[in-house]
Amino acid sequence: MRTALGDAFISALVALGLFAPMVGLLTAPTDKGLVLIPRPMPVAAIVAAVFAARLAFLAWRARRPAARPGLRALAERATAATKYLGPGVLAFALVLPLLAGRYYIDLGILVLTYVMLGWGLNIVVGLAGLLDLGYAAFYAVGAYSYALIAQDFGLGFWTCLPLAGLFAALWGVMLGFPVLRLRGDYLAIVTLAFGEIIRVVITNWVSLTGGPNGISGIPRPTLFGLRFGASAGPGTFAGFFHLAPSPSQRVIFLYYVILGLALLTNWVTLRLRRLPLGRAWEALREDEVACRSLGINITTTKLTAFAMGAMFGGFAGAFFATRQGFISPESFTFMESATVLSIVVLGGLGSQLGVVLAALVMIGGSELSRSFADYRMLVFGLGLVAMMVLRPRGLVAGRTPTVTLGQPREIPAELLAEGRG
């Protein structure tokens, strides 16, 4: 009991250090400028809540029962139910524009963009086991490649899309070469630095990227040459199909474009997992030394993982540029990389369905809870902490190798706690 109280007291001290400046001090404008108003009661309430929650968690962990066959069977049934969840989510995504309004279609476009980014990063982190904290760099390369090629050479979206992916894949290979011998924290630091280098370059190369002012007037995509506009003239979607022009037509078209790109990313990823290349990624994730001893080319395996993940990030960047019509360096900060990585980890490393569910929770949930103002991020953070405690492997654990030798074996809990599972 004394140990639990000491642990809870330390957690309360940490909470006091974190929330005292953020919650306990409120700035208010006056005639003499901004003044700080102390708010000790909210801080005391948060510290007391942290102390009680930590104490309750330690008591629950000490008294929780061992895994029983009934609970194990329930977990197996829940895992089997995910086979039907995927088609259900796909069917809902297909009919969403027919059932929802403009706001929810825009929200669906945003969620699908992060789903595509999550699936691309899942190749690098979930399948190959390479921690990448600079994934927003490939997102930016794809966006700026599309914007510059479309404006300077007058090419359309469907022509520039594969070019943006190829440019992003090239930068992925360029990142992969310096980090061939790095792993763990060192790999994370280098990828983080790479993402910041790309952001600094596009901010300061004013003659090419526009610098902090960004690039505006980016061309919109067309449907077989048919434009989406406010009129029903010749060469427009509304005029060709004899429809009344509406802004929602372009939004619905963009929704199905990103849905198709996301499904293409998912299909390619699933196919690659069953090919020798995908099996090499999984072997690299499990044990790099054993992978090398089996004769697998580590250099090629790592470079292909970075290139494939970067290519899908470039596709998503090109779509982001054509959807917004304007891009700037502020759209590709470290927070974008952290958000995508959180989606992959929260969903479950290597799980395609988990990425979808995590994107719905993180992106869709945060947008729908804007009415809670500043408290929504606090609730969101508490939800992530609860997930780490209850589901440390993510919403849908997906580290099962594609190919196994013999029958799968059950790993005891004590070995799993040591990181052997």
Coordinates of C-alpha atoms in Angstrom, one line a residue:
M1 CA 0.0 0.0 0.0
R2 CA 2.9 2.4 0.8
T3 CA 4.4 1.7 -2.6
A4 CA 1.1 2.5 -4.3
L5 CA 0.7 5.7 -2.4
G6 CA 4.2 6.8 -3.3
D7 CA 3.6 6.0 -6.9
A8 CA 0.3 8.0 -6.9
F9 CA 2.0 10.9 -5.1
I10 CA 4.8 11.1 -7.8
S11 CA 2.1 11.0 -10.5
A12 CA 0.3 13.9 -8.8
L13 CA 3.5 15.9 -8.7
V14 CA 4.1 15.4 -12.4
A15 CA 0.5 16.5 -13.1
L16 CA 1.1 19.6 -10.9
G17 CA 4.2 20.5 -12.9
L18 CA 2.4 20.0 -16.2
F19 CA -1.0 21.6 -15.5
A20 CA 0.1 24.5 -13.2
P21 CA 1.3 26.8 -16.0
M22 CA -1.3 25.6 -18.6
V23 CA -4.4 25.5 -16.5
G24 CA -3.5 27.5 -13.4
L25 CA -2.6 30.7 -15.2
L26 CA -5.1 32.6 -17.4
T27 CA -4.1 35.6 -19.4
A28 CA -6.7 38.5 -19.5
P29 CA -6.4 41.8 -21.4
T30 CA -6.6 45.0 -19.4
D31 CA -5.9 48.7 -20.0
K32 CA -2.3 48.1 -18.9
G33 CA -1.8 45.0 -21.1
L34 CA -2.1 41.3 -20.4
V35 CA -2.2 40.2 -16.8
L36 CA -2.0 36.7 -15.4
I37 CA -5.0 35.5 -13.3
P38 CA -4.1 32.5 -11.0
R39 CA -6.7 29.6 -10.9
P40 CA -5.6 27.2 -8.2
M41 CA -8.9 25.3 -7.9
P42 CA -8.9 23.7 -11.4
V43 CA -5.2 22.7 -10.9
A44 CA -6.0 21.2 -7.5
A45 CA -9.0 19.3 -9.0
I46 CA -6.8 17.9 -11.8
V47 CA -4.0 16.9 -9.4
A48 CA -6.5 15.1 -7.1
A49 CA -8.1 13.3 -10.0
V50 CA -4.7 12.1 -11.2
F51 CA -3.8 10.9 -7.7
A52 CA -7.1 9.0 -7.4
A53 CA -6.9 7.6 -10.9
R54 CA -3.3 6.3 -10.4
L55 CA -4.2 4.8 -7.1
A56 CA -7.3 3.1 -8.6
F57 CA -5.2 1.8 -11.5
L58 CA -2.5 0.3 -9.3
A59 CA -5.2 -1.4 -7.2
W60 CA -6.9 -2.8 -10.3
R61 CA -3.6 -4.1 -11.7
A62 CA -2.8 -5.8 -8.4
R63 CA -6.1 -7.6 -8.1
R64 CA -7.0 -8.3 -11.8
P65 CA -7.6 -12.0 -12.4
A66 CA -5.5 -14.1 -14.7
A67 CA -6.7 -14.7 -18.2
R68 CA -9.6 -17.2 -18.1
P69 CA -10.8 -19.4 -21.0
G70 CA -14.1 -17.5 -21.1
L71 CA -12.3 -14.1 -21.5
R72 CA -10.0 -15.7 -24.1
A73 CA -12.9 -17.0 -26.1
L74 CA -14.6 -13.6 -25.9
A75 CA -11.4 -12.0 -27.3
E76 CA -11.2 -14.5 -30.1
R77 CA -14.9 -13.8 -31.1
A78 CA -14.2 -10.1 -31.1
T79 CA -11.2 -10.6 -33.3
A80 CA -13.3 -12.7 -35.7
A81 CA -16.0 -10.0 -35.8
T82 CA -13.5 -7.6 -37.3
K83 CA -13.7 -9.6 -40.6
Y84 CA -17.2 -8.2 -41.0
L85 CA -16.3 -4.8 -39.7
G86 CA -14.1 -4.0 -42.7
P87 CA -16.8 -4.6 -45.4
G88 CA -19.3 -2.6 -43.2
V89 CA -17.0 0.4 -43.0
L90 CA -16.4 0.2 -46.8
A91 CA -20.1 0.1 -47.5
F92 CA -20.7 3.1 -45.2
A93 CA -17.9 5.0 -47.0
L94 CA -19.4 4.3 -50.4
V95 CA -22.9 5.6 -49.5
L96 CA -21.9 8.5 -47.2
P97 CA -22.2 11.3 -49.9
L98 CA -25.7 10.1 -50.6
L99 CA -26.8 10.3 -46.9
A100 CA -24.8 13.2 -45.4
G101 CA -24.5 16.9 -46.0
R102 CA -21.6 19.0 -47.1
Y103 CA -20.0 19.2 -43.6
Y104 CA -19.8 15.4 -43.2
I105 CA -18.5 14.9 -46.7
D106 CA -15.7 17.4 -46.1
L107 CA -15.0 15.5 -42.8
G108 CA -15.0 12.2 -44.7
I109 CA -12.4 13.6 -47.1
L110 CA -10.2 14.7 -44.2
V111 CA -10.5 11.3 -42.5
L112 CA -9.8 9.4 -45.8
T113 CA -6.7 11.6 -46.4
Y114 CA -5.3 10.5 -43.0
V115 CA -6.3 6.9 -43.6
M116 CA -4.2 7.0 -46.8
L117 CA -1.3 8.6 -44.9
G118 CA -1.6 6.0 -42.2
W119 CA -1.6 3.1 -44.6
G120 CA 1.5 4.5 -46.3
L121 CA 3.3 5.0 -43.0
N122 CA 2.1 1.5 -41.9
I123 CA 4.4 0.0 -44.5
V124 CA 7.4 1.6 -42.9
V125 CA 6.5 1.3 -39.3
G126 CA 4.0 -1.5 -39.1
L127 CA 5.4 -3.9 -41.6
A128 CA 9.2 -3.1 -41.8
G129 CA 9.5 -1.9 -38.2
L130 CA 11.4 1.3 -39.1
L131 CA 10.4 4.2 -36.9
D132 CA 9.7 7.3 -39.1
L133 CA 9.0 10.7 -37.4
G134 CA 9.4 12.7 -40.6
Y135 CA 6.6 11.3 -42.8
A136 CA 5.2 14.8 -43.4
A137 CA 8.2 15.5 -45.5
F138 CA 6.9 13.1 -48.2
Y139 CA 3.5 14.6 -47.8
A140 CA 5.0 18.0 -48.6
V141 CA 7.1 16.7 -51.5
G142 CA 4.0 15.3 -53.2
A143 CA 2.0 18.4 -52.6
Y144 CA 4.6 20.8 -53.9
S145 CA 5.6 18.5 -56.8
Y146 CA 2.0 18.5 -58.0
A147 CA 1.5 22.3 -57.5
L148 CA 4.7 23.2 -59.4
I149 CA 4.3 20.7 -62.2
A150 CA 0.7 21.6 -62.8
Q151 CA 1.3 25.4 -62.8
D152 CA 4.6 25.4 -64.8
F153 CA 3.8 22.8 -67.4
G154 CA 0.1 23.0 -67.5
L155 CA -0.5 19.3 -66.8
G156 CA -3.7 17.9 -65.3
F157 CA -4.2 16.2 -61.9
W158 CA -4.2 12.6 -63.3
T159 CA -0.9 13.2 -65.1
C160 CA 0.8 14.9 -62.2
L161 CA -0.4 12.4 -59.6
P162 CA 2.0 9.5 -60.5
L163 CA 4.8 12.0 -61.0
A164 CA 4.2 13.4 -57.4
G165 CA 4.3 9.8 -56.1
L166 CA 7.6 9.1 -58.0
F167 CA 9.2 12.3 -56.6
A168 CA 8.2 11.4 -53.1
A169 CA 9.5 7.8 -53.6
L170 CA 12.8 9.2 -54.8
W171 CA 13.1 11.3 -51.6
G172 CA 12.2 8.2 -49.6
V173 CA 15.2 6.4 -51.1
M174 CA 17.4 9.4 -50.4
L175 CA 16.4 9.2 -46.8
G176 CA 16.8 5.4 -46.7
F177 CA 20.5 5.5 -47.7
P178 CA 21.9 7.5 -44.7
V179 CA 19.8 5.5 -42.2
L180 CA 20.7 1.9 -43.3
R181 CA 22.8 1.3 -40.2
L182 CA 20.5 3.1 -37.8
R183 CA 17.7 1.7 -35.7
G184 CA 15.6 2.6 -32.8
D185 CA 16.0 6.1 -31.3
Y186 CA 18.8 7.1 -33.7
L187 CA 16.6 6.3 -36.7
A188 CA 13.8 8.3 -35.2
I189 CA 16.1 11.3 -34.7
V190 CA 17.4 11.2 -38.3
T191 CA 13.9 11.0 -39.8
L192 CA 12.7 13.8 -37.6
A193 CA 15.6 15.9 -38.8
F194 CA 14.8 15.0 -42.4
G195 CA 11.2 16.2 -42.0
E196 CA 12.4 19.5 -40.5
I197 CA 15.0 20.0 -43.3
I198 CA 12.3 19.6 -45.9
R199 CA 10.1 22.1 -44.1
V200 CA 12.9 24.6 -43.8
V201 CA 13.8 24.3 -47.4
I202 CA 10.3 24.9 -48.7
T203 CA 10.0 27.9 -46.3
N204 CA 13.2 29.6 -47.5
W205 CA 13.4 28.7 -51.2
V206 CA 11.1 31.6 -52.0
S207 CA 11.8 31.6 -55.8
L208 CA 10.6 28.1 -56.2
T209 CA 8.0 27.3 -53.5
G210 CA 6.8 30.8 -52.6
G211 CA 8.3 30.6 -49.2
P212 CA 6.0 31.3 -46.3
N213 CA 3.4 32.7 -48.7
G214 CA 2.9 29.3 -50.3
I215 CA 1.4 28.5 -53.7
S216 CA -2.1 29.4 -54.6
G217 CA -4.3 28.9 -57.7
I218 CA -3.5 25.1 -57.8
P219 CA -5.5 23.5 -60.6
R220 CA -8.5 21.3 -59.7
P221 CA -9.0 17.8 -60.9
T222 CA -11.4 17.0 -63.8
L223 CA -13.6 14.0 -64.6
F224 CA -12.5 13.0 -68.1
G225 CA -11.9 16.6 -69.0
L226 CA -15.2 17.9 -67.5
R227 CA -14.7 20.7 -65.1
F228 CA -16.6 21.4 -61.9
G229 CA -17.8 25.0 -61.8
A230 CA -20.6 27.4 -60.9
S231 CA -22.0 27.4 -64.4
A232 CA -23.4 24.8 -66.8
G233 CA -21.5 25.8 -69.9
P234 CA -19.7 23.6 -72.4
G235 CA -17.0 21.4 -71.0
T236 CA -18.5 21.3 -67.5
F237 CA -19.8 18.4 -65.5
A238 CA -23.2 20.0 -65.0
G239 CA -23.5 21.0 -68.6
F240 CA -22.6 17.6 -70.0
F241 CA -25.1 15.7 -67.8
H242 CA -27.7 18.5 -67.9
L243 CA -27.7 19.1 -64.2
A244 CA -28.1 22.2 -62.1
P245 CA -24.6 23.4 -61.1
S246 CA -23.9 23.0 -57.4
P247 CA -20.7 23.3 -55.3
S248 CA -21.4 19.9 -53.7
Q249 CA -20.7 18.1 -57.0
R250 CA -17.0 19.0 -56.9
V251 CA -16.9 18.0 -53.2
I252 CA -18.5 14.6 -53.8
F253 CA -16.2 14.0 -56.7
L254 CA -13.1 14.8 -54.5
Y255 CA -14.6 12.4 -51.9
Y256 CA -14.7 9.5 -54.3
V257 CA -11.2 10.4 -55.7
I258 CA -9.6 10.1 -52.2
L259 CA -11.7 7.0 -51.5
G260 CA -10.4 5.4 -54.7
L261 CA -6.8 6.4 -53.9
A262 CA -7.1 5.0 -50.3
L263 CA -8.5 1.7 -51.6
L264 CA -5.7 1.5 -54.1
T265 CA -3.2 2.0 -51.3
N266 CA -4.9 -0.7 -49.2
W267 CA -5.0 -3.2 -52.1
V268 CA -1.3 -2.7 -53.0
T269 CA -0.3 -3.0 -49.4
L270 CA -2.2 -6.3 -48.9
R271 CA -0.7 -7.7 -52.2
L272 CA 2.8 -6.7 -51.2
R273 CA 2.4 -8.4 -47.8
R274 CA 1.9 -11.7 -49.6
L275 CA 4.9 -11.3 -51.9
P276 CA 8.5 -12.1 -51.0
L277 CA 9.1 -8.4 -50.5
G278 CA 6.4 -8.1 -47.9
R279 CA 7.6 -11.2 -46.1
A280 CA 11.1 -9.7 -46.1
W281 CA 9.7 -6.5 -44.4
E282 CA 8.1 -8.6 -41.7
A283 CA 11.3 -10.6 -41.2
L284 CA 13.2 -7.3 -40.9
R285 CA 10.6 -6.1 -38.3
E286 CA 10.9 -9.2 -36.2
D287 CA 14.7 -9.6 -36.1
E288 CA 17.2 -7.7 -38.4
V289 CA 20.1 -10.0 -37.4
A290 CA 18.2 -13.2 -38.2
C291 CA 16.9 -11.6 -41.4
R292 CA 20.5 -10.8 -42.5
S293 CA 21.6 -14.3 -41.6
L294 CA 18.9 -15.8 -43.9
G295 CA 20.5 -14.0 -46.9
I296 CA 17.9 -11.3 -47.2
N297 CA 19.3 -8.1 -48.6
I298 CA 18.8 -5.6 -45.8
T299 CA 19.7 -2.6 -48.0
T300 CA 17.1 -3.3 -50.6
T301 CA 14.5 -4.2 -48.1
K302 CA 14.8 -1.0 -46.1
L303 CA 15.0 1.2 -49.3
T304 CA 11.9 -0.4 -50.8
A305 CA 10.0 0.1 -47.5
F306 CA 10.9 3.8 -47.4
A307 CA 10.2 4.3 -51.1
M308 CA 6.7 2.6 -51.0
G309 CA 5.6 4.4 -47.9
A310 CA 6.9 7.7 -49.3
M311 CA 5.1 7.2 -52.6
F312 CA 1.7 6.8 -51.0
G313 CA 2.5 9.9 -48.9
G314 CA 3.2 11.7 -52.1
F315 CA -0.1 10.7 -53.6
A316 CA -1.9 12.0 -50.5
G317 CA 0.1 15.2 -50.7
A318 CA -1.0 15.7 -54.4
F319 CA -4.6 15.2 -53.5
F320 CA -4.3 17.6 -50.5
A321 CA -2.9 20.3 -52.9
T322 CA -5.6 20.0 -55.5
R323 CA -8.3 19.8 -52.8
Q324 CA -7.2 23.0 -51.0
G325 CA -6.0 24.9 -54.0
F326 CA -3.4 26.5 -51.7
I327 CA -0.4 25.0 -49.8
S328 CA 2.1 26.5 -47.5
P329 CA 4.9 25.2 -45.1
E330 CA 2.5 25.4 -42.2
S331 CA 0.6 22.4 -43.5
F332 CA 3.5 20.1 -43.2
T333 CA 4.9 20.5 -39.7
F334 CA 6.0 17.9 -37.2
M335 CA 2.5 17.7 -35.8
E336 CA 1.4 16.1 -39.0
S337 CA 4.0 13.4 -38.7
A338 CA 3.1 12.9 -35.1
T339 CA -0.6 12.6 -35.9
V340 CA -0.1 10.0 -38.6
L341 CA 2.2 8.0 -36.4
S342 CA -0.3 8.2 -33.6
I343 CA -3.0 6.8 -36.0
V344 CA -0.7 3.9 -36.9
V345 CA 0.2 3.1 -33.3
L346 CA -3.3 3.5 -31.9
G347 CA -4.8 1.3 -34.7
G348 CA -2.2 -1.4 -34.2
L349 CA 1.1 -1.8 -36.0
G350 CA 0.6 -3.7 -39.2
S351 CA -3.2 -3.6 -39.1
Q352 CA -5.0 -2.0 -42.1
L353 CA -8.4 -2.0 -40.4
G354 CA -6.9 -0.6 -37.2
V355 CA -5.6 2.5 -39.1
V356 CA -9.2 3.2 -40.4
L357 CA -10.7 2.9 -36.9
A358 CA -7.9 5.1 -35.4
A359 CA -8.3 7.7 -38.0
L360 CA -12.1 7.8 -37.4
V361 CA -11.5 8.2 -33.6
M362 CA -8.6 10.7 -33.8
I363 CA -9.5 12.9 -36.8
G364 CA -13.3 12.5 -36.9
G365 CA -13.7 12.5 -33.2
S366 CA -11.6 15.6 -32.7
E367 CA -13.5 17.5 -35.4
L368 CA -16.9 16.5 -34.1
S369 CA -15.9 17.5 -30.5
R370 CA -14.9 21.1 -31.3
S371 CA -17.8 22.3 -29.3
F372 CA -15.9 21.4 -26.1
A373 CA -13.3 24.1 -27.0
D374 CA -10.1 23.7 -25.0
Y375 CA -11.2 20.6 -23.0
R376 CA -11.5 18.4 -26.1
M377 CA -7.7 17.9 -26.3
L378 CA -7.6 17.0 -22.6
V379 CA -10.3 14.4 -23.1
F380 CA -8.6 13.2 -26.2
G381 CA -5.3 12.8 -24.3
L382 CA -7.0 10.9 -21.5
G383 CA -8.5 8.6 -24.1
L384 CA -5.1 7.8 -25.5
V385 CA -3.7 7.1 -22.0
A386 CA -6.6 4.7 -21.4
M387 CA -5.9 3.0 -24.8
M388 CA -2.3 2.5 -23.8
V389 CA -3.3 0.9 -20.6
L390 CA -6.2 -1.3 -21.8
R391 CA -5.0 -2.0 -25.4
P392 CA -1.2 -1.5 -25.6
R393 CA -1.0 -3.2 -29.0
G394 CA -3.7 -0.9 -30.5
L395 CA -7.3 -1.2 -31.5
V396 CA -6.7 -4.1 -33.8
A397 CA -3.4 -6.0 -33.2
G398 CA -1.9 -7.0 -36.5
R399 CA 1.7 -8.3 -35.9
T400 CA 0.8 -11.8 -36.9
P401 CA 3.2 -12.8 -39.8
T402 CA 1.7 -13.5 -43.1
V403 CA 3.5 -16.9 -43.3
T404 CA 4.2 -19.1 -40.2
L405 CA 6.1 -22.3 -39.8
G406 CA 4.0 -24.9 -38.1
Q407 CA 1.1 -24.2 -35.8
P408 CA 1.0 -20.9 -33.9
R409 CA 2.0 -21.1 -30.3
E410 CA 0.5 -19.3 -27.4
I411 CA 3.0 -17.0 -25.7
P412 CA 2.7 -16.7 -21.9
A413 CA 1.9 -13.4 -20.4
E414 CA 5.2 -13.2 -18.5
L415 CA 7.2 -13.5 -21.8
L416 CA 4.9 -11.0 -23.5
A417 CA 5.6 -8.5 -20.8
E418 CA 9.3 -8.9 -21.5
G419 CA 8.8 -8.0 -25.2
R420 CA 9.1 -11.5 -26.6
G421 CA 5.6 -11.6 -28.2

